Amino acid sequence: MADYIPKPEHKFTFGLWTVGSRGVDPFGSAVRPYKTPAELVSLLGEVGAYGVNFHDNDLIPIDATPAEAEAIKMNFRKALADTGLVVPMATTNLFSDPIFKDGAFTSNDSKVRAYALQKTMKAIDLGVEFGAKVYVFWGGREGTETDSSKSAVESIKRSREAMNFLCEYALDKKYDLKFALEAKPNEPRGDIYNPTTGHMLAFIATLDHPEMVGVNPEVAHEHMAGINFMHGVAQAWEAGKLFHIDLNDQYPGRYDQDLRFGSRDIKAAFYLVKFLEDVGYTGSRHFDAHAYRTEDFEGVKTFARGCMRTYLILKEKVDRFNADKEIQALLAEINANDGTMDHYFGKYSPDKARALTAQPFDRVAISSKGLQYERLDQLTIDLLLGTR
Amino acid sequence: MADYIPKPEHKFTFGLWTVGSRGVDPFGSAVRPYKTPAELVSLLGEVGAYGVNFHDNDLIPIDATPAEAEAIKMNFRKALADTGLVVPMATTNLFSDPIFKDGAFTSNDSKVRAYALQKTMKAIDLGVEFGAKVYVFWGGREGTETDSSKSAVESIKRSREAMNFLCEYALDKKYDLKFALEAKPNEPRGDIYNPTTGHMLAFIATLDHPEMVGVNPEVAHEHMAGINFMHGVAQAWEAGKLFHIDLNDQYPGRYDQDLRFGSRDIKAAFYLVKFLEDVGYTGSRHFDAHAYRTEDFEGVKTFARGCMRTYLILKEKVDRFNADKEIQALLAEINANDGTMDHYFGKYSPDKARALTAQPFDRVAISSKGLQYERLDQLTIDLLLGTR
Amino acid sequence: MADYIPKPEHKFTFGLWTVGSRGVDPFGSAVRPYKTPAELVSLLGEVGAYGVNFHDNDLIPIDATPAEAEAIKMNFRKALADTGLVVPMATTNLFSDPIFKDGAFTSNDSKVRAYALQKTMKAIDLGVEFGAKVYVFWGGREGTETDSSKSAVESIKRSREAMNFLCEYALDKKYDLKFALEAKPNEPRGDIYNPTTGHMLAFIATLDHPEMVGVNPEVAHEHMAGINFMHGVAQAWEAGKLFHIDLNDQYPGRYDQDLRFGSRDIKAAFYLVKFLEDVGYTGSRHFDAHAYRTEDFEGVKTFARGCMRTYLILKEKVDRFNADKEIQALLAEINANDGTMDHYFGKYSPDKARALTAQPFDRVAISSKGLQYERLDQLTIDLLLGTR
Amino acid sequence: MADYIPKPEHKFTFGLWTVGSRGVDPFGSAVRPYKTPAELVSLLGEVGAYGVNFHDNDLIPIDATPAEAEAIKMNFRKALADTGLVVPMATTNLFSDPIFKDGAFTSNDSKVRAYALQKTMKAIDLGVEFGAKVYVFWGGREGTETDSSKSAVESIKRSREAMNFLCEYALDKKYDLKFALEAKPNEPRGDIYNPTTGHMLAFIATLDHPEMVGVNPEVAHEHMAGINFMHGVAQAWEAGKLFHIDLNDQYPGRYDQDLRFGSRDIKAAFYLVKFLEDVGYTGSRHFDAHAYRTEDFEGVKTFARGCMRTYLILKEKVDRFNADKEIQALLAEINANDGTMDHYFGKYSPDKARALTAQPFDRVAISSKGLQYERLDQLTIDLLLGTR
C-alpha cells in the first residue's frame, strides 16, 4: 500500500478559517482558542499542506490599524517562508460584518454596495500581494428571506455590474488573476442568489469578461440541494470554467456541515476524485472544511491530515479502477459501438436528416439488452471497500 | 371581487397528459379510464383553457399505424376547431419506452441516440403541423444511477450535439419554432443531467444557436431541490430565455408531485405570479400538473379550474400589492437612494476606483438601520390572507 | 373583520431568547445590542404577549455571582409585575457552553453528565420560582457527528436515566410541574437522538413516570425533516402528551430558520391552528422564533406582533371553515356512512371475523367514486386567500 | 480475505416483488418480463438466498379464481421445496388496487376499511400457511394530500382499531405470529401517517397487545426524511421491538429508490451492520430493493448477490473494527470513567440530589479536553476503504 503522504504536487490547500475555526455555531460558543495567521500557517506546514488561502479579515481584522496590519503581514510572510507554503487563492469576507446583513453587491443600500466594492478592491490587492492567482467570490449574504424585499432581476444586474467593475479593476492593475464564483443555495440567507454552480456558469456567460471568470464549486453546497456534485463539476470543466474547487463533505438537506473530505459520502467523493484525476485538473485541491466541535488542536491536525489522506486513498483507487481488467472490459462492452450509426452524428445536413428519418429501429431488440450497470456498480463498491 | 374566469388572454394551457393522467403511480394502478386526445380537448374547452400541449405519443401511440395516426389527428383537429383551443407547445416522449432506459441523447448505445434524434424530428414535424411555436425538451432519462456507467463530460457533448442537430433541422425546415429546455434534478433517474434551470441556461450558452434555445422552468422540479423557483425564473427572464413555464406545486425533498398550482406553497406561487405579471411575460401559463389520485373526471375538471382560478386570484393580489399605498411607501423608503454613491457605479474607470478606495464609510451607522423587512413581509402575508 | 389583538386568553408566549436574539449566525456577528431580561419583558408587554419563557442562562448568565443573580431576578420580577406577564414555561441551556460539546445527558464523560443533571435541577428550581408549570427539555447536543464515537443504545439508556432522575427530583420537591420533550433531527449536531416528536413519544413510553412527561413539538424542527407537523401534533394530542408547542416557520431541508409564525408555509400553519383550536388545546402558544437579521428592535416588535396576528387571522379562518356551508356539506358527504359495515368494527370477535371474511365487496364500484378532495382543497385555498 | 458467500445462518431474504420487479416507474413502462412466483423462488435459490417473502397479491393475483390460486400455491410450494427456501415473513398489499386510493384502514369509506380488514385476515392466513412468523404492515396509502380531507386523530383511532382487531384475530387463530409495522414519510401519498419508526413505536405503545407488535424499519424510508437510520433501529432494538428489518439504500430527499444494499451510503450501511451484528440481532436480513431499470434478469441476479455480498463485506469490517487495537484503545480512552461521579447516577434519592447540587465542576478543564473523534472517524474511514 502507498503511504498517502501529501506532497506539493497534490496542491492541497486550506483556508486560514478552516484550521482556525473556533467551533462557534448557532447554539454554542467557541471551543478552541484563537490562533494567529502565522500560527495557523505553522500548523498547516506541520501537517503537510501545500498552500493556505485567506479572506481579507482572516488575515487583517476589519478594524486593524495600518501598523497592526503591517505587523500581521510581516509575521504571516515569515511563517510562509518558514514553512514553504504558498497562497494560491484569496477572497473577501462580505458576510460577517453587520453592514452586509442584507447583502453586499446586491444590498438595497447603495452605500453598502459601494463599500463592498471598495472592500473587495482592497482585498484583491492584499491577495495579489501574497501571490494569489485565483480570487474567489462567495456572496453568502446576497439573497433574501422575503422576496418582497428585493427585485431578483435588479439583484442580478447589481451582481453583474459589480463583477464587471472588479474584472476591469484587476485588468487595469495588470493582476495575473482569475475570478472563481462560488454558489450556495441557502444559509445564512433564506435563499441565496445563483444557488448552484449551474446558475453561476449561466451568470458568468453574461459578464463583460467571461474569459477571466470561472467557478469554485463546493461539495457541501451542492449536496445541500441534493444534487450530484460531480455532474456540476463536469459541466464547469467542460466549459473551461473549473478554476478552483472546495472539498469537504455534507449530508444533504441540512445546515452547512463542512465535514472532513470523504468522511460522509464515500462514493460521491470517489467519483469526484476520479473526475479530477481523469481529466487532469491541475488547480488547488482546497479543503473548505473544519474539525468537529469536539476537537482540540490535535484533533484539528488529525482532521487536516485526514482530508488529504482520504483524497490520496481515493486517488489510488482511481488508478486501480482504471487498471482493473474486469472493470475495463465491462466498460468497453458497455460502450461498444458497431459503427452503423456513426454517419448520423456530427454536423447536421438535410441528407443526414432524411436518411435518419427513414432508418428502421428494432425497439424491442435494442431495449432487451441488459446493461450490466449493477455489476459495474458492485465492482466499484468492492473496489471502494478494498475487496478488489 | 373579481370572478376569476379564465380568458384566452391569460394563455392558460394544459398538456394532454395532465388532465388525461390515469393516476398510475409506483405503488398503484390506474384509477381513471382512458380518454382520447379529442375527449381531453373537449374537457379542456369545457373548463376554459386557452391551449393544449402534447408529447408525440400522447397524441399518436408509439406503435400506431399510419392510418390510425391519421384518424387520431383528424379527430384531434376537429376537437380543436370545436373548442377553439390552440396548440402553443409540443414535446417528445423520450422516457416511457424501455429503449430509453439509459437515456435518449445521452444513452451509451448509439442506436438509441440515433433513434432519439429520429423520434424528435418526427415529433417536431407533428408539433409544427398543429401550430406549436415552442418545442420543449425534457430529458427525463438523461442521467445515471451509478456514475461508473457513463462519462458526465461525454454526456454533455452528446446532449449538445443532439441539440445542435435539431436546431439545424428546425432551421432547415424553416419552422417558426423556439426550443425550451426543462430541468429536473432526479426521478425517474437517480441523478438527471442539467438538474436545475441554472445548469440549463449554462448549457444553452454553449450551443451553436443559443438564440433559438431557452428554458421551460417547472415549479415542482426546482422545489424538489429546495431552491427558490422565482429566482431561477428571474435569471432566465433577465437572460431573455424564458420561453415557456410549467406551473404546478410541490413540497420540497420528495417525489415529483405535480400538484394543482398554488395548492401547496401559496407564498412562492404569489411571488412567481408577481414576477411574471410585473415583467410582462406573454408566453403560455402551462399547468404541468394532475389531479389527486382520489378523483374521478369531475375532480379532474375541478383541479384544472382550480389551477387557473388560483393564478387569477394571485394575479389580482399582485395588482393590489402594487397599488397598496403602505406597501409602496415602505418599498420606496427601503429603496431610497440619496445619490451620494451614484458616481461610483456603472462602467469602471481608474479614477472611479481611486475615488472609491478613498471613500470613508461609517460601518456602524450604516449597519444600525433596521430594514423593516418583517413589516413588509407581514403586510404581504396580510395581503395573501385577504386581511388587507 | 376582527382586530386580531392578542389577549391573555390566547396564551401567546415568547422566550427571552426570541425577542432578545442578537442575530448571530454561523457567518455573522451580532446585529442588535444586548437587552436585559427586564427590558425584554417590557418589550413583550408592549406588543401584548401573555407570557415569557426562559432558559436558565437567558436570565442568569452561567458565571453570574449570587449577588448578580439576585439583582437580575429582582429586576425581572419587577418587569413581570409591571407588565402582568407570567412565566408558564422554563428550560435549561444544555448546549451553549463548551462543556456540552459532546452532549449533556448523553456525553461520554460522566462529569459532563453529572454537571448536566446538577444544572437542570438548579434550572428547574429557578423556573418553579417564577411560576413555570411546564419544563421543556431540548437536547440540542445529544447526538453525534460520527457513530463511531458513541453507542446509540447507551445514549438512550443515559437519557432515560437522566429523565427518571429529574422526574423524581420534581416529585420529591413537590413541584407542580410537567416535563415536555422537544425533538430536532439535526443542527447543531450532525444527528440528534430522538429526531422527531414520534421518537420522543416512543421514548416517553419507556420512562418510570410517563404520566408527567409529554412533548413540545416545534414547527421548524419537524419541517426540517420534511414531515407533516400537524400529524405529529395530532399523535401527541391523541396520546395525551401535547404539553406545550413551539410555533414558528421553516422551509424544509435546510438550517433551522425559526421564522415568524405563518410567514413561510401558510397552508401548514392553517392546519396546525385548525387542529389546536378544534381539539381545544389550552396550553401556551409559544413562539420560538426570531426576527430576520435585517431588523432593529422596531423590527423585532413587528415580528412579535406578526406571529400573534397571523395566528389570530388563521384562527378566524378556522371558524369560517367550520361555519362554511359548502365546505361542511362536502365534508358530510365525504364522511357519509350508510351503516352497513358498522357491525364489523369495534372489538374483535370470532363471529365478526367470520362474517367479515364472507362479506362480498364490489371493488370496482367502490373505487370508481370520485372523492372530491380537489374541490375541498380548492375551497380551503380560497378561504385562505380570503376569496370566500 | 473471506469469500462472502451467503449461508442460511445469515438469514438473507428477498420479497417476490424485489427480484420480480419489472422496472415500471412513474415515467416508464415495464423493462423486464413477468416471472411466476415459482420462477422467482428458483432465481433466489440460485443466488443463495435463505428465504422469500410475499404480499398476498405477489403470490395470488387479486382476481384469481380458487383453482388458479391452488395451482399457483402448488407450484410455489414445490419451488420452495426444490430450493430449500423458507418464508419467514408475509404482508398484505393494501395499496395497489384503486379501492385503496384514499387509504385502507384509514379510508373515509367504511366499506374500504372493512375490505382492508378482510383482505388482511385472508393474507395472514396465506402467510401462516407458508410458515411466516412475522407479518409486516406497510400502510402506503394511509395518509393525505390535503389535510382538509381527513381527521388525523380519527385516522390514528382507525389504525389502532384495525391493529387491535387483527392482533385478536391472530391470537384467536393461535397463530405463532408477530406483527411488524413499517413507516414511510411520503410516496405514494403526499404525507403518510406514522412517518418514521419513532412514530410507529409510539403508536405501538397505545395498542391493546403491544407485546406482539414491533417494527420493520427500512433504510430507504428513514433516509428519505434525512434521519439517521441506525439511531432509529437502536431505539426499536432497545425497546425490544426490532422484529424485522428492510435493507436497501437511498439518497435523502427524493423519491423512494430501493437501491442495492450498501450501494449508495457506505458509511451508514456499515454502522447499521455493526449495530445488528454487535447486538446479536437474529431476525431476517430482508432486502427490500430492486435492480436498476437498466438491467435484464442477469442484472437482477447480480443485484441480489450484491446486496448479500456487501452485507458480508461490511460484517467482516465490523469484526475488524472490534478487533482493531488502535480503535479499541481509543474507544477505551474516550469512554474512560474515573468513577468519581458514579454515586450520582442510578436511582434518584434526595441525598444524591443534595450532594450533586453541591458538587463543584471545573467547566473549563472539562471542556478543554479534545475528544479525538476526528481520529476515530478517520480510522473508521480507513477501515471502510480497506486501508487498515
PDB file of N, CA and C in Angstrom, chain B residues 25-31 95-96 98 101 138 141 145-146 184 186-191 253-257 292-294, chain D residues 25-31 95-96 98 101 138 141 145-146 184 186-191 253-257 292-294:
ATOM      1  N   ASP B  25     -49.211   5.282 -10.268  1.00  0.00           N
ATOM      2  CA  ASP B  25     -48.006   5.706  -9.548  1.00  0.00           C
ATOM      3  C   ASP B  25     -47.191   4.466  -9.210  1.00  0.00           C
ATOM      4  N   PRO B  26     -46.000   4.623  -8.599  1.00  0.00           N
ATOM      5  CA  PRO B  26     -45.134   3.447  -8.438  1.00  0.00           C
ATOM      6  C   PRO B  26     -45.773   2.336  -7.606  1.00  0.00           C
ATOM      7  N   PHE B  27     -46.815   2.672  -6.852  1.00  0.00           N
ATOM      8  CA  PHE B  27     -47.418   1.664  -5.981  1.00  0.00           C
ATOM      9  C   PHE B  27     -48.872   1.371  -6.332  1.00  0.00           C
ATOM     10  N   GLY B  28     -49.346   1.930  -7.454  1.00  0.00           N
ATOM     11  CA  GLY B  28     -50.760   1.700  -7.734  1.00  0.00           C
ATOM     12  C   GLY B  28     -51.094   1.817  -9.200  1.00  0.00           C
ATOM     13  N   SER B  29     -52.149   1.160  -9.565  1.00  0.00           N
ATOM     14  CA  SER B  29     -52.575   1.110 -10.963  1.00  0.00           C
ATOM     15  C   SER B  29     -53.565   2.234 -11.267  1.00  0.00           C
ATOM     16  N   ALA B  30     -54.024   2.276 -12.506  1.00  0.00           N
ATOM     17  CA  ALA B  30     -54.881   3.361 -12.981  1.00  0.00           C
ATOM     18  C   ALA B  30     -56.175   3.456 -12.178  1.00  0.00           C
ATOM     19  N   VAL B  31     -56.570   4.674 -11.855  1.00  0.00           N
ATOM     20  CA  VAL B  31     -57.842   4.890 -11.158  1.00  0.00           C
ATOM     21  C   VAL B  31     -58.875   5.575 -12.050  1.00  0.00           C
ATOM     22  N   PHE B  95     -38.857   9.067 -22.761  1.00  0.00           N
ATOM     23  CA  PHE B  95     -38.627   8.448 -21.447  1.00  0.00           C
ATOM     24  C   PHE B  95     -39.474   7.212 -21.172  1.00  0.00           C
ATOM     25  N   SER B  96     -40.646   7.079 -21.801  1.00  0.00           N
ATOM     26  CA  SER B  96     -41.535   5.975 -21.416  1.00  0.00           C
ATOM     27  C   SER B  96     -41.100   4.625 -21.973  1.00  0.00           C
ATOM     28  N   PRO B  98     -39.090   1.397 -23.064  1.00  0.00           N
ATOM     29  CA  PRO B  98     -37.887   0.761 -22.494  1.00  0.00           C
ATOM     30  C   PRO B  98     -36.603   1.088 -23.249  1.00  0.00           C
ATOM     31  N   LYS B 101     -34.231   3.388 -21.475  1.00  0.00           N
ATOM     32  CA  LYS B 101     -33.954   3.099 -20.059  1.00  0.00           C
ATOM     33  C   LYS B 101     -32.624   3.668 -19.590  1.00  0.00           C
ATOM     34  N   TRP B 138     -37.627  17.698 -22.387  1.00  0.00           N
ATOM     35  CA  TRP B 138     -37.393  17.230 -21.017  1.00  0.00           C
ATOM     36  C   TRP B 138     -36.707  15.883 -21.099  1.00  0.00           C
ATOM     37  N   ARG B 141     -34.721  10.749 -18.837  1.00  0.00           N
ATOM     38  CA  ARG B 141     -33.837   9.580 -18.646  1.00  0.00           C
ATOM     39  C   ARG B 141     -32.368   9.930 -18.859  1.00  0.00           C
ATOM     40  N   GLU B 145     -27.752   6.158 -12.478  1.00  0.00           N
ATOM     41  CA  GLU B 145     -27.882   5.699 -11.099  1.00  0.00           C
ATOM     42  C   GLU B 145     -26.490   5.474 -10.513  1.00  0.00           C
ATOM     43  N   THR B 146     -25.580   5.035 -11.358  1.00  0.00           N
ATOM     44  CA  THR B 146     -24.193   4.869 -10.909  1.00  0.00           C
ATOM     45  C   THR B 146     -23.278   5.621 -11.865  1.00  0.00           C
ATOM     46  N   LYS B 184     -34.645  19.021 -14.364  1.00  0.00           N
ATOM     47  CA  LYS B 184     -35.194  18.284 -13.208  1.00  0.00           C
ATOM     48  C   LYS B 184     -34.027  17.601 -12.523  1.00  0.00           C
ATOM     49  N   ASN B 186     -33.852  14.888 -10.309  1.00  0.00           N
ATOM     50  CA  ASN B 186     -33.843  13.419 -10.225  1.00  0.00           C
ATOM     51  C   ASN B 186     -35.265  12.925 -10.452  1.00  0.00           C
ATOM     52  N   GLU B 187     -35.422  11.626 -10.561  1.00  0.00           N
ATOM     53  CA  GLU B 187     -36.695  10.960 -10.839  1.00  0.00           C
ATOM     54  C   GLU B 187     -37.148  11.209 -12.258  1.00  0.00           C
ATOM     55  N   PRO B 188     -37.180  10.212 -13.104  1.00  0.00           N
ATOM     56  CA  PRO B 188     -37.011   8.795 -12.772  1.00  0.00           C
ATOM     57  C   PRO B 188     -35.563   8.317 -12.628  1.00  0.00           C
ATOM     58  N   ARG B 189     -34.545   9.047 -13.020  1.00  0.00           N
ATOM     59  CA  ARG B 189     -33.168   8.590 -12.800  1.00  0.00           C
ATOM     60  C   ARG B 189     -32.688   9.015 -11.422  1.00  0.00           C
ATOM     61  N   GLY B 190     -31.686   8.321 -10.936  1.00  0.00           N
ATOM     62  CA  GLY B 190     -31.069   8.690  -9.664  1.00  0.00           C
ATOM     63  C   GLY B 190     -30.594  10.133  -9.666  1.00  0.00           C
ATOM     64  N   ASP B 191     -29.876  10.506 -10.710  1.00  0.00           N
ATOM     65  CA  ASP B 191     -29.492  11.904 -10.942  1.00  0.00           C
ATOM     66  C   ASP B 191     -29.695  12.198 -12.416  1.00  0.00           C
ATOM     67  N   GLY B 253     -38.025  18.160  -1.427  1.00  0.00           N
ATOM     68  CA  GLY B 253     -37.350  16.982  -0.898  1.00  0.00           C
ATOM     69  C   GLY B 253     -38.134  15.702  -0.993  1.00  0.00           C
ATOM     70  N   ARG B 254     -38.970  15.595  -2.008  1.00  0.00           N
ATOM     71  CA  ARG B 254     -39.697  14.336  -2.175  1.00  0.00           C
ATOM     72  C   ARG B 254     -39.979  14.083  -3.643  1.00  0.00           C
ATOM     73  N   TYR B 255     -40.685  13.000  -3.917  1.00  0.00           N
ATOM     74  CA  TYR B 255     -41.053  12.615  -5.281  1.00  0.00           C
ATOM     75  C   TYR B 255     -41.786  13.756  -5.990  1.00  0.00           C
ATOM     76  N   ASP B 256     -41.766  13.703  -7.296  1.00  0.00           N
ATOM     77  CA  ASP B 256     -42.383  14.711  -8.162  1.00  0.00           C
ATOM     78  C   ASP B 256     -43.906  14.679  -7.988  1.00  0.00           C
ATOM     79  N   GLN B 257     -44.451  15.736  -7.404  1.00  0.00           N
ATOM     80  CA  GLN B 257     -45.856  15.687  -7.007  1.00  0.00           C
ATOM     81  C   GLN B 257     -46.829  16.283  -8.031  1.00  0.00           C
ATOM     82  N   TYR B 292     -55.345  14.832  -7.922  1.00  0.00           N
ATOM     83  CA  TYR B 292     -55.053  13.772  -6.948  1.00  0.00           C
ATOM     84  C   TYR B 292     -55.578  12.441  -7.491  1.00  0.00           C
ATOM     85  N   ARG B 293     -55.002  11.379  -7.044  1.00  0.00           N
ATOM     86  CA  ARG B 293     -55.420  10.043  -7.452  1.00  0.00           C
ATOM     87  C   ARG B 293     -56.791   9.657  -6.861  1.00  0.00           C
ATOM     88  N   THR B 294     -57.278  10.463  -5.954  1.00  0.00           N
ATOM     89  CA  THR B 294     -58.600  10.190  -5.353  1.00  0.00           C
ATOM     90  C   THR B 294     -59.757  10.633  -6.242  1.00  0.00           C
TER      91      THR B 294
ATOM     92  N   ASP D  25     -41.941   2.573 -13.588  1.00  0.00           N
ATOM     93  CA  ASP D  25     -41.820   3.752 -12.724  1.00  0.00           C
ATOM     94  C   ASP D  25     -42.780   4.819 -13.233  1.00  0.00           C
ATOM     95  N   PRO D  26     -42.889   5.967 -12.552  1.00  0.00           N
ATOM     96  CA  PRO D  26     -43.935   6.922 -12.945  1.00  0.00           C
ATOM     97  C   PRO D  26     -43.792   7.414 -14.381  1.00  0.00           C
ATOM     98  N   PHE D  27     -42.618   7.250 -14.963  1.00  0.00           N
ATOM     99  CA  PHE D  27     -42.400   7.773 -16.309  1.00  0.00           C
ATOM    100  C   PHE D  27     -42.081   6.691 -17.329  1.00  0.00           C
ATOM    101  N   GLY D  28     -42.198   5.431 -16.922  1.00  0.00           N
ATOM    102  CA  GLY D  28     -41.830   4.394 -17.878  1.00  0.00           C
ATOM    103  C   GLY D  28     -42.497   3.066 -17.615  1.00  0.00           C
ATOM    104  N   SER D  29     -42.606   2.302 -18.661  1.00  0.00           N
ATOM    105  CA  SER D  29     -43.294   1.011 -18.589  1.00  0.00           C
ATOM    106  C   SER D  29     -42.292  -0.104 -18.273  1.00  0.00           C
ATOM    107  N   ALA D  30     -42.813  -1.325 -18.213  1.00  0.00           N
ATOM    108  CA  ALA D  30     -42.004  -2.484 -17.807  1.00  0.00           C
ATOM    109  C   ALA D  30     -40.825  -2.692 -18.745  1.00  0.00           C
ATOM    110  N   VAL D  31     -39.679  -3.013 -18.165  1.00  0.00           N
ATOM    111  CA  VAL D  31     -38.486  -3.330 -18.965  1.00  0.00           C
ATOM    112  C   VAL D  31     -38.106  -4.808 -18.866  1.00  0.00           C
ATOM    113  N   PHE D  95     -52.317  -1.269  -1.154  1.00  0.00           N
ATOM    114  CA  PHE D  95     -52.006   0.000  -1.820  1.00  0.00           C
ATOM    115  C   PHE D  95     -52.181  -0.005  -3.327  1.00  0.00           C
ATOM    116  N   SER D  96     -52.078  -1.164  -3.990  1.00  0.00           N
ATOM    117  CA  SER D  96     -52.085  -1.152  -5.460  1.00  0.00           C
ATOM    118  C   SER D  96     -53.473  -0.963  -6.051  1.00  0.00           C
ATOM    119  N   PRO D  98     -57.120   0.286  -6.929  1.00  0.00           N
ATOM    120  CA  PRO D  98     -57.757   1.604  -6.810  1.00  0.00           C
ATOM    121  C   PRO D  98     -58.648   1.760  -5.586  1.00  0.00           C
ATOM    122  N   LYS D 101     -57.293   3.973  -2.865  1.00  0.00           N
ATOM    123  CA  LYS D 101     -56.746   5.268  -3.281  1.00  0.00           C
ATOM    124  C   LYS D 101     -56.760   6.302  -2.161  1.00  0.00           C
ATOM    125  N   TRP D 138     -47.356  -2.383   5.939  1.00  0.00           N
ATOM    126  CA  TRP D 138     -46.920  -1.105   5.385  1.00  0.00           C
ATOM    127  C   TRP D 138     -48.153  -0.402   4.809  1.00  0.00           C
ATOM    128  N   ARG D 141     -50.904   3.787   1.628  1.00  0.00           N
ATOM    129  CA  ARG D 141     -51.950   4.768   1.248  1.00  0.00           C
ATOM    130  C   ARG D 141     -52.583   5.438   2.467  1.00  0.00           C
ATOM    131  N   GLU D 145     -53.248  13.983   0.829  1.00  0.00           N
ATOM    132  CA  GLU D 145     -52.629  15.047   0.042  1.00  0.00           C
ATOM    133  C   GLU D 145     -53.088  16.400   0.576  1.00  0.00           C
ATOM    134  N   THR D 146     -54.339  16.446   1.034  1.00  0.00           N
ATOM    135  CA  THR D 146     -54.840  17.680   1.645  1.00  0.00           C
ATOM    136  C   THR D 146     -55.406  17.345   3.018  1.00  0.00           C
ATOM    137  N   LYS D 184     -43.081   5.105   6.661  1.00  0.00           N
ATOM    138  CA  LYS D 184     -42.547   5.815   5.490  1.00  0.00           C
ATOM    139  C   LYS D 184     -43.123   7.226   5.520  1.00  0.00           C
ATOM    140  N   ASN D 186     -43.543   9.643   3.029  1.00  0.00           N
ATOM    141  CA  ASN D 186     -44.395  10.080   1.921  1.00  0.00           C
ATOM    142  C   ASN D 186     -44.138   9.154   0.742  1.00  0.00           C
ATOM    143  N   GLU D 187     -44.929   9.313  -0.291  1.00  0.00           N
ATOM    144  CA  GLU D 187     -44.889   8.489  -1.501  1.00  0.00           C
ATOM    145  C   GLU D 187     -45.397   7.083  -1.251  1.00  0.00           C
ATOM    146  N   PRO D 188     -46.521   6.675  -1.774  1.00  0.00           N
ATOM    147  CA  PRO D 188     -47.259   7.384  -2.815  1.00  0.00           C
ATOM    148  C   PRO D 188     -48.182   8.505  -2.332  1.00  0.00           C
ATOM    149  N   ARG D 189     -48.450   8.671  -1.039  1.00  0.00           N
ATOM    150  CA  ARG D 189     -49.279   9.794  -0.594  1.00  0.00           C
ATOM    151  C   ARG D 189     -48.409  11.024  -0.347  1.00  0.00           C
ATOM    152  N   GLY D 190     -49.034  12.175  -0.367  1.00  0.00           N
ATOM    153  CA  GLY D 190     -48.345  13.423  -0.042  1.00  0.00           C
ATOM    154  C   GLY D 190     -47.679  13.332   1.323  1.00  0.00           C
ATOM    155  N   ASP D 191     -48.443  12.903   2.322  1.00  0.00           N
ATOM    156  CA  ASP D 191     -47.907  12.620   3.654  1.00  0.00           C
ATOM    157  C   ASP D 191     -48.529  11.319   4.124  1.00  0.00           C
ATOM    158  N   GLY D 253     -34.016  12.855   0.576  1.00  0.00           N
ATOM    159  CA  GLY D 253     -34.748  13.961  -0.021  1.00  0.00           C
ATOM    160  C   GLY D 253     -35.202  13.724  -1.437  1.00  0.00           C
ATOM    161  N   ARG D 254     -35.489  12.486  -1.781  1.00  0.00           N
ATOM    162  CA  ARG D 254     -36.009  12.224  -3.118  1.00  0.00           C
ATOM    163  C   ARG D 254     -36.954  11.019  -3.087  1.00  0.00           C
ATOM    164  N   TYR D 255     -37.417  10.649  -4.257  1.00  0.00           N
ATOM    165  CA  TYR D 255     -38.331   9.507  -4.398  1.00  0.00           C
ATOM    166  C   TYR D 255     -37.696   8.237  -3.820  1.00  0.00           C
ATOM    167  N   ASP D 256     -38.541   7.294  -3.512  1.00  0.00           N
ATOM    168  CA  ASP D 256     -38.152   6.013  -2.917  1.00  0.00           C
ATOM    169  C   ASP D 256     -37.320   5.217  -3.921  1.00  0.00           C
ATOM    170  N   GLN D 257     -36.027   5.034  -3.619  1.00  0.00           N
ATOM    171  CA  GLN D 257     -35.133   4.472  -4.626  1.00  0.00           C
ATOM    172  C   GLN D 257     -34.914   2.968  -4.519  1.00  0.00           C
ATOM    173  N   TYR D 292     -31.592  -1.858 -10.860  1.00  0.00           N
ATOM    174  CA  TYR D 292     -31.782  -0.697 -11.730  1.00  0.00           C
ATOM    175  C   TYR D 292     -32.678  -1.093 -12.903  1.00  0.00           C
ATOM    176  N   ARG D 293     -33.338  -0.125 -13.459  1.00  0.00           N
ATOM    177  CA  ARG D 293     -34.221  -0.359 -14.614  1.00  0.00           C
ATOM    178  C   ARG D 293     -33.425  -0.673 -15.899  1.00  0.00           C
ATOM    179  N   THR D 294     -32.110  -0.505 -15.822  1.00  0.00           N
ATOM    180  CA  THR D 294     -31.267  -0.803 -16.994  1.00  0.00           C
ATOM    181  C   THR D 294     -30.982  -2.293 -17.147  1.00  0.00           C
TER     182      THR D 294
END
